[in-house]
XYZ file of C-alpha atoms in Angstrom:
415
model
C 122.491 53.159 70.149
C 123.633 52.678 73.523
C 120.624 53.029 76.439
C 121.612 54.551 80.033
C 119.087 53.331 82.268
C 118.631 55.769 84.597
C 118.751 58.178 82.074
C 115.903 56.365 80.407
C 113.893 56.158 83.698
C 114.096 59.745 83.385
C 112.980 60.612 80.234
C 110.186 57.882 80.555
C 109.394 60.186 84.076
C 108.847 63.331 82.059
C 107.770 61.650 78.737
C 104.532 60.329 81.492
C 104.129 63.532 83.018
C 104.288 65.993 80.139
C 102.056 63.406 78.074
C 99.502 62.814 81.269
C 99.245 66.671 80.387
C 98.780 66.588 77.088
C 96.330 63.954 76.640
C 92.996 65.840 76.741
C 94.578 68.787 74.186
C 96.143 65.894 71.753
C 92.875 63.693 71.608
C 91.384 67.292 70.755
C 94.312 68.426 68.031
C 93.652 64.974 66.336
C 89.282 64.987 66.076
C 89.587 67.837 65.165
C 91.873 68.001 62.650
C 90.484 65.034 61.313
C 87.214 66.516 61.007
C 88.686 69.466 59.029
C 89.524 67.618 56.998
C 86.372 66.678 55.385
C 85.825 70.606 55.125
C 85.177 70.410 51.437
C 82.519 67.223 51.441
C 80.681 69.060 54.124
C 80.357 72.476 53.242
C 79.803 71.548 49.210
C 76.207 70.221 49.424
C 75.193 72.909 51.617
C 76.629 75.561 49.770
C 75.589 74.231 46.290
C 72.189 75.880 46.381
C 74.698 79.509 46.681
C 77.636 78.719 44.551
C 75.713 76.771 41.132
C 73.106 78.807 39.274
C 70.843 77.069 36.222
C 72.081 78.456 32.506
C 69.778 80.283 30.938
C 70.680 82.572 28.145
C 73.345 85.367 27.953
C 74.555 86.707 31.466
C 74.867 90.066 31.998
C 78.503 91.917 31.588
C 80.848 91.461 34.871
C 81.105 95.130 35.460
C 77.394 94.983 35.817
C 77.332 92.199 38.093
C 80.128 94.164 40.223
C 78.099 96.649 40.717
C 75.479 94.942 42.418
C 77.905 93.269 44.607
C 78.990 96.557 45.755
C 75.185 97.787 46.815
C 74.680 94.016 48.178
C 78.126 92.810 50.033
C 78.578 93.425 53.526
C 81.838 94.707 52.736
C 82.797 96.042 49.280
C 84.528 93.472 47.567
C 88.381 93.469 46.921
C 88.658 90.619 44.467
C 86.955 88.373 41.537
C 87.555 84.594 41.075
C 87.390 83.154 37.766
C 85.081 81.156 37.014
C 85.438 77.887 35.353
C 81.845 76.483 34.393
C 79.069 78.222 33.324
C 76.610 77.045 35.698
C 78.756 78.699 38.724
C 77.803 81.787 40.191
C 80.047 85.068 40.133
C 82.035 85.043 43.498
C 83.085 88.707 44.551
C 85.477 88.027 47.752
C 85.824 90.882 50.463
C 88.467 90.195 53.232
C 91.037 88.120 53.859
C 91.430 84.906 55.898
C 89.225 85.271 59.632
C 87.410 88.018 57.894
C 86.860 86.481 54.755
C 83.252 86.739 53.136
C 81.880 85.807 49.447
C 78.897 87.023 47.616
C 77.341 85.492 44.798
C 75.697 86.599 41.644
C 73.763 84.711 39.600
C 75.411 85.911 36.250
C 72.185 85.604 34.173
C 69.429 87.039 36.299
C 71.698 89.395 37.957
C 70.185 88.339 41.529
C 72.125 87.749 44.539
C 72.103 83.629 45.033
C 74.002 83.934 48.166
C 76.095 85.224 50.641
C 78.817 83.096 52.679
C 80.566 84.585 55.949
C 83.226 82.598 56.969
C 83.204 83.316 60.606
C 79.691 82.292 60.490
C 80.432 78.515 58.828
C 81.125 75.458 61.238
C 83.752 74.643 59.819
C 85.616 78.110 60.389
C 84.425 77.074 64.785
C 86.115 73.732 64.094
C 89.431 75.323 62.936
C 89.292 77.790 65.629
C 88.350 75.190 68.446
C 91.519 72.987 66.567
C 94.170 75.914 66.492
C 92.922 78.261 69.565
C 90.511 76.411 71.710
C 87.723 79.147 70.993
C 89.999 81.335 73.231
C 91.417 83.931 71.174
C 95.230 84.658 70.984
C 95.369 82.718 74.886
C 93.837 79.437 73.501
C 96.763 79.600 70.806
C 99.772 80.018 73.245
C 98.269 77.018 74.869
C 98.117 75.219 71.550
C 101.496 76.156 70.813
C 103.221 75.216 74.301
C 101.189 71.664 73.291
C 102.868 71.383 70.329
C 105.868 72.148 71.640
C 105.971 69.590 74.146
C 104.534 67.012 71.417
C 107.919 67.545 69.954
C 109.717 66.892 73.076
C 106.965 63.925 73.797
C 107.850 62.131 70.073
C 112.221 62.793 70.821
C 111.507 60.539 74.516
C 109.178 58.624 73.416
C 111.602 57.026 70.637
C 114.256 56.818 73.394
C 112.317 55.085 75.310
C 111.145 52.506 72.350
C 114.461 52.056 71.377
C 115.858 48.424 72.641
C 117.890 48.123 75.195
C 119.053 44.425 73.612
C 118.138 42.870 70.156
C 115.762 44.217 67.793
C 112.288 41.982 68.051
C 109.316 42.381 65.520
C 107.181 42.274 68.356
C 106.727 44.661 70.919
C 108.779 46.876 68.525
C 107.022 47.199 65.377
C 103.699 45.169 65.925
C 101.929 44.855 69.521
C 102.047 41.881 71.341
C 98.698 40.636 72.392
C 99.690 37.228 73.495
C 100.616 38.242 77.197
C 98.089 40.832 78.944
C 95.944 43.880 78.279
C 98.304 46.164 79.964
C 101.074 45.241 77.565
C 98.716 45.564 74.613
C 97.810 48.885 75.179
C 101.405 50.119 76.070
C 102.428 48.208 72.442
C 99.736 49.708 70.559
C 101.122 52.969 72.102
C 104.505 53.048 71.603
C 104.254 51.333 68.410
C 101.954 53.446 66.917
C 104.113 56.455 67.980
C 107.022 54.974 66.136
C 104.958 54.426 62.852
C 103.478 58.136 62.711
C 106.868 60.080 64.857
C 108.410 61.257 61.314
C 104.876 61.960 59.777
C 104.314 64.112 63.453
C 106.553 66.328 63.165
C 106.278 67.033 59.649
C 102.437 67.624 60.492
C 103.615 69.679 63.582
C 105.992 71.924 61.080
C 103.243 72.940 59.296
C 101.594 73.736 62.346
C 103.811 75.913 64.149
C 103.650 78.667 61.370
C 100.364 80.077 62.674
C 101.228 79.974 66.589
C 102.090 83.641 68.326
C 105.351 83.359 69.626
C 107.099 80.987 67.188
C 105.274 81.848 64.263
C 106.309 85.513 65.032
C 109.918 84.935 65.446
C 109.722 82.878 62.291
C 108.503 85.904 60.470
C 111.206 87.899 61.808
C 114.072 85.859 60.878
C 112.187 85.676 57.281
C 112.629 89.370 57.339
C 115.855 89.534 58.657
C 117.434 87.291 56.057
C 115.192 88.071 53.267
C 113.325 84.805 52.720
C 110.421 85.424 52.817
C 107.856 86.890 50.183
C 109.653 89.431 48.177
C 108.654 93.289 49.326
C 106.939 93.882 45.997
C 104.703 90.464 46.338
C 101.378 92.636 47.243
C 102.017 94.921 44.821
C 101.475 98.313 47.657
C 104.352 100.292 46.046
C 102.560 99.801 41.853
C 100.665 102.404 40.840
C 98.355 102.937 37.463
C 99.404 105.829 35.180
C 95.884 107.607 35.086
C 94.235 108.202 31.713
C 90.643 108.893 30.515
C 89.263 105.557 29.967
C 89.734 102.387 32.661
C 89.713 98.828 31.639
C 86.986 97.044 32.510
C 86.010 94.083 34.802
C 85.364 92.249 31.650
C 88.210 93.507 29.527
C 90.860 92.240 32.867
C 88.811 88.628 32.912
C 89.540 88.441 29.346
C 93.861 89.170 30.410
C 93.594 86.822 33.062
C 91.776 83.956 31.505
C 94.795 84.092 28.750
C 97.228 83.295 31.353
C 96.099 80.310 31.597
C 97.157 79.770 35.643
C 96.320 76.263 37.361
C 94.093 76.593 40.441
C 91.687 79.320 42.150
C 92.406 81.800 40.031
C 91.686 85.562 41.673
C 91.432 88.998 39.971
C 92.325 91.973 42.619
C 90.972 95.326 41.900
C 92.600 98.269 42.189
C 92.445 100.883 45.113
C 91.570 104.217 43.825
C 92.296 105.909 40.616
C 95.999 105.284 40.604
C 95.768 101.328 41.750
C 96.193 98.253 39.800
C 94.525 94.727 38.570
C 96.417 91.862 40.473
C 96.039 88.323 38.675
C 97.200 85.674 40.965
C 96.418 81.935 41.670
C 96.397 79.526 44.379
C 97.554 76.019 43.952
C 98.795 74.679 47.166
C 98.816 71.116 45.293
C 101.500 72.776 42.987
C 103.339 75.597 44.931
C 105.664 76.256 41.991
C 102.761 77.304 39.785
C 101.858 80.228 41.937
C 101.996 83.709 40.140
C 101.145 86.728 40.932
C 100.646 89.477 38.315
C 100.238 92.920 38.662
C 98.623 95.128 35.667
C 97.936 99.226 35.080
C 94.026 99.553 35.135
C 94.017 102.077 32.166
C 96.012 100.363 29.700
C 95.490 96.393 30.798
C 99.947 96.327 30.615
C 101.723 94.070 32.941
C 103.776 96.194 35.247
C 104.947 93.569 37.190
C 105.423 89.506 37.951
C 106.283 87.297 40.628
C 107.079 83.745 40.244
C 107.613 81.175 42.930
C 111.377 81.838 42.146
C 111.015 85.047 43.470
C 109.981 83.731 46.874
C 112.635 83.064 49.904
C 113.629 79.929 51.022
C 111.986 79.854 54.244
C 108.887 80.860 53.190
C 108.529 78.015 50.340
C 109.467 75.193 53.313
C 106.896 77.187 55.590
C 103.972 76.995 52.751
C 105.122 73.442 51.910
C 104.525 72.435 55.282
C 101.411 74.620 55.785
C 99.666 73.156 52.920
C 100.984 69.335 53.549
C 99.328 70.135 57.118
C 96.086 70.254 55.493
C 96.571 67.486 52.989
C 96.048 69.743 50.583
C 98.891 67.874 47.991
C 96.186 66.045 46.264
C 94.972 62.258 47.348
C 97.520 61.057 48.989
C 98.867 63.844 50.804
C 94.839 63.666 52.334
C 94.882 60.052 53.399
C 98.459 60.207 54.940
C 97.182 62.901 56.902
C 94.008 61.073 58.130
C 95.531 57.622 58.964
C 98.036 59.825 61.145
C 95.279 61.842 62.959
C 93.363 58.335 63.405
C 96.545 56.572 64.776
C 97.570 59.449 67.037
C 93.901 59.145 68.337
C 94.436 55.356 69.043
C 97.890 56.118 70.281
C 96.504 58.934 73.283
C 93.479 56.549 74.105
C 95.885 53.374 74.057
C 98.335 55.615 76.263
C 95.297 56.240 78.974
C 94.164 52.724 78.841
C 97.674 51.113 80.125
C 98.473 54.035 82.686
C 94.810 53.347 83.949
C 96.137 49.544 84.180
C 99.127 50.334 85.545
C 98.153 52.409 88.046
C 97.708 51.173 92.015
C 95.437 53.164 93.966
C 96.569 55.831 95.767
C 99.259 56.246 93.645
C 99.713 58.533 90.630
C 102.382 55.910 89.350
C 105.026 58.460 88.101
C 108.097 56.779 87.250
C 110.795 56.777 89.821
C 114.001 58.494 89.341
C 117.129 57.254 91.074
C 118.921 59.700 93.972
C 122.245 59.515 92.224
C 120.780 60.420 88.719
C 122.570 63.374 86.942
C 121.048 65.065 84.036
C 124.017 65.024 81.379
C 125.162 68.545 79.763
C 124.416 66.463 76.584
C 120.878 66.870 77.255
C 120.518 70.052 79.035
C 122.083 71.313 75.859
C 119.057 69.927 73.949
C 116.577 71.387 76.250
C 118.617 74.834 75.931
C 118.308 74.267 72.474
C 114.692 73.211 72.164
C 113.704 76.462 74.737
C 114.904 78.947 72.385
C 113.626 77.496 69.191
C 110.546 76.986 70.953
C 110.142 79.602 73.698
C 107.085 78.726 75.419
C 108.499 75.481 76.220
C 111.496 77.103 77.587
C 108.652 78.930 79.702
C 107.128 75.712 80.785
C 110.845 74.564 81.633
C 111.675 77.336 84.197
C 107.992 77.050 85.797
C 108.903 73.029 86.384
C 112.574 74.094 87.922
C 110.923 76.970 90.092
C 108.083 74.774 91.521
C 110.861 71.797 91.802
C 113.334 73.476 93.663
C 110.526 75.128 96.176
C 109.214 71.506 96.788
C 112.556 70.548 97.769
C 113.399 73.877 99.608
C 110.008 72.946 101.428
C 111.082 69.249 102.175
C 114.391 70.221 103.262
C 112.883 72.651 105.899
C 110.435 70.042 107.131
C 112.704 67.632 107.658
């Protein structure tokens, strides 16, 4: 690939401004994220004492034990999920996601062992302070305009690695730290950036799902081309033909247990006399396992299933990327995810240490531009482009022109 210097000088301009920006809200994104990720070793021990109950004797029928989550929840529940050991309690589930909350029953003394808000866990504040700054829907426009620019950060920052002559192992793909500390630093940067930039955006993809304004026009396109969950996924439109007797809690744990489905397995209840028993599983480390199952509450029949098949295209890429955001693909998927979060953290700290180097006093040491530099139609195409797949960005872009063109307007009358 063919470099144009000026044109380099000014990306590398904008690539230091926009990432001078940044900084404080990536080193944030990546601490936090890589605390999240050891959700599961820190709430387990503290949630033991709730979730595990000792064995003793015959526990009391399900039904039963629903009913005393209904006098005891703070919210009547909406769902079961299946246990798999004997020593775990009974976990009745009202809510969904932010307003999630579990009770548990101790399935042999019939007591409550426990109740479990999430908006009350510190893990649920560290997600929040990760994906909205603690600031509501504002907090996640700013996230998103981040990310946004993170993509634009990772295009000119491998435009600006890129050699201008020769490819070298050093400098390139390993720092140098045979010269000075300025060049370290600006090695371990760049270098670092080229190592994680695929890994990035793949983490950023799965990111951009739960943002406002992107994440809502992703939903709509879903809808407009019909790939996204299929309209019967829920199950709103099924209803129960009504008869004497109901199924019971016990009799549908019996049904579900005989499918057999991988994962956190979940039993839905029905809404009033005419709603149905929903079986479905979650299995984010197998996406094509998910099911979900929809049964009449009289007679226990299957009225209806959904397979992953069923689901659109650009909903299985969105939960692909969703769940390999989390690591939640088993081992691996989790490591890959930490040594990225840990080597964008060294990247953003290695990034401040050289500019700090760099710098002269007095100065802010932007990059400076030639006169005679034109901004090809090649690229404004690509901003045009990157604006209206990511709109806040395009936002961002128009502020920048505005205040640009008044600071020139400004000079021009001075002078």
């Amino acid at each position: 690939m063919y470099k144009k210097s000026k044109l380099n000088t000014w990306l590398w301009k904008w690539h230091f401004i926009a990432g001078l920006i940044s900084l404080p809200f990536v080193l944030l994104l990546s601490l936090t994220g890589i605390i999240y990720l050891f959700k599961s070793d820190y709430e387990t021990p503290r949630q033991k004492h709730i979730k595990e109950v000792t064995v003793t004797g015959t526990p009391i029928s399900l039904q039963e034990q629903w009913d005393i989550a209904n006098k005891n929840a703070i919210k009547k529940p909406n769902s079961l999920v299946l246990k798999t050991s004997p020593d775990q309690a009974t976990e009745f589930v009202s809510g969904r996601f932010s307003n999630k909350s579990s009770i548990f029953i101790n399935p042999y003394t019939g007591e409550v062992s426990g109740e479990i808000i999430g908006k009350n866990t510190t893990m649920y504040s560290i997600r929040k302070l990760h994906g909205e700054l603690l600031m509501g829907g504002f907090g996640t426009k700013i996230i998103e305009l981040i990310a946004s620019w993170m993509v634009v950060l990772i295009a000119t920052g491998l435009y600006i690695w890129w050699p201008k002559r020769g490819w070298k192992l050093k400098g390139y793909f390993i720092p140098r730290n045979n010269i000075d500390k300025r060049t370290f630093y600006r090695d371990l940067h760049a270098v670092s950036g080229f190592w994680i930039s695929i890994l990035l955006l793949m983490i950023l993809a799965g990111g951009f799902p739960w943002t406002d304004v992107f994440g809502q026009n992703f939903k709509t396109i879903q809808k407009v081309t019909n790939t996204g969950y299929p309209s019967t996924w829920q199950g709103h439109q099924l209803k129960s033909t009504i008869s004497e007797k109901a199924f019971t809690l016990d009799q549908m744990v019996v049904t579900a247990k005989a499918l057999e489905l991988p994962g956190v397995v979940s039993l839905g209840f029905p809404k009033g006399p005419s709603g149905v028993f929903s079986v479905s599983n979650f299995n984010p480390s197998d996406l094509t396992s998910q099911q979900s199952i929809y049964f009449d509450q009289y007679s226990g029949e299957p009225i209806l299933k959904h397979t992953w098949k069923d689901v659109g295209i650009l909903m299985r890429g969105r939960m692909w990327f969703m769940a390999f955001h989390q690591g939640e693909f088993g081992g691996w998927n989790w490591w890959l995810i930490l040594i990225t979060a840990i080597l964008l953290t060294i990247m953003s700290i290695s990034a401040l240490a050289s500019y700090i180097l760099r710098k002269r006093k007095g100065s802010w040491g932007v990059p400076k531009v030639p006169a005679s530099f034109k901004v090809g139609y090649g690229v404004i195409l690509l901003i045009g482009i990157l604006s209206f797949i990511f709109p806040l960005f395009g936002a961002s872009i128009l502020i920048i022109l505005t205040i640009e063109y008044l600071r020139k307007y400004r000079f021009s009358k001075i002078s």
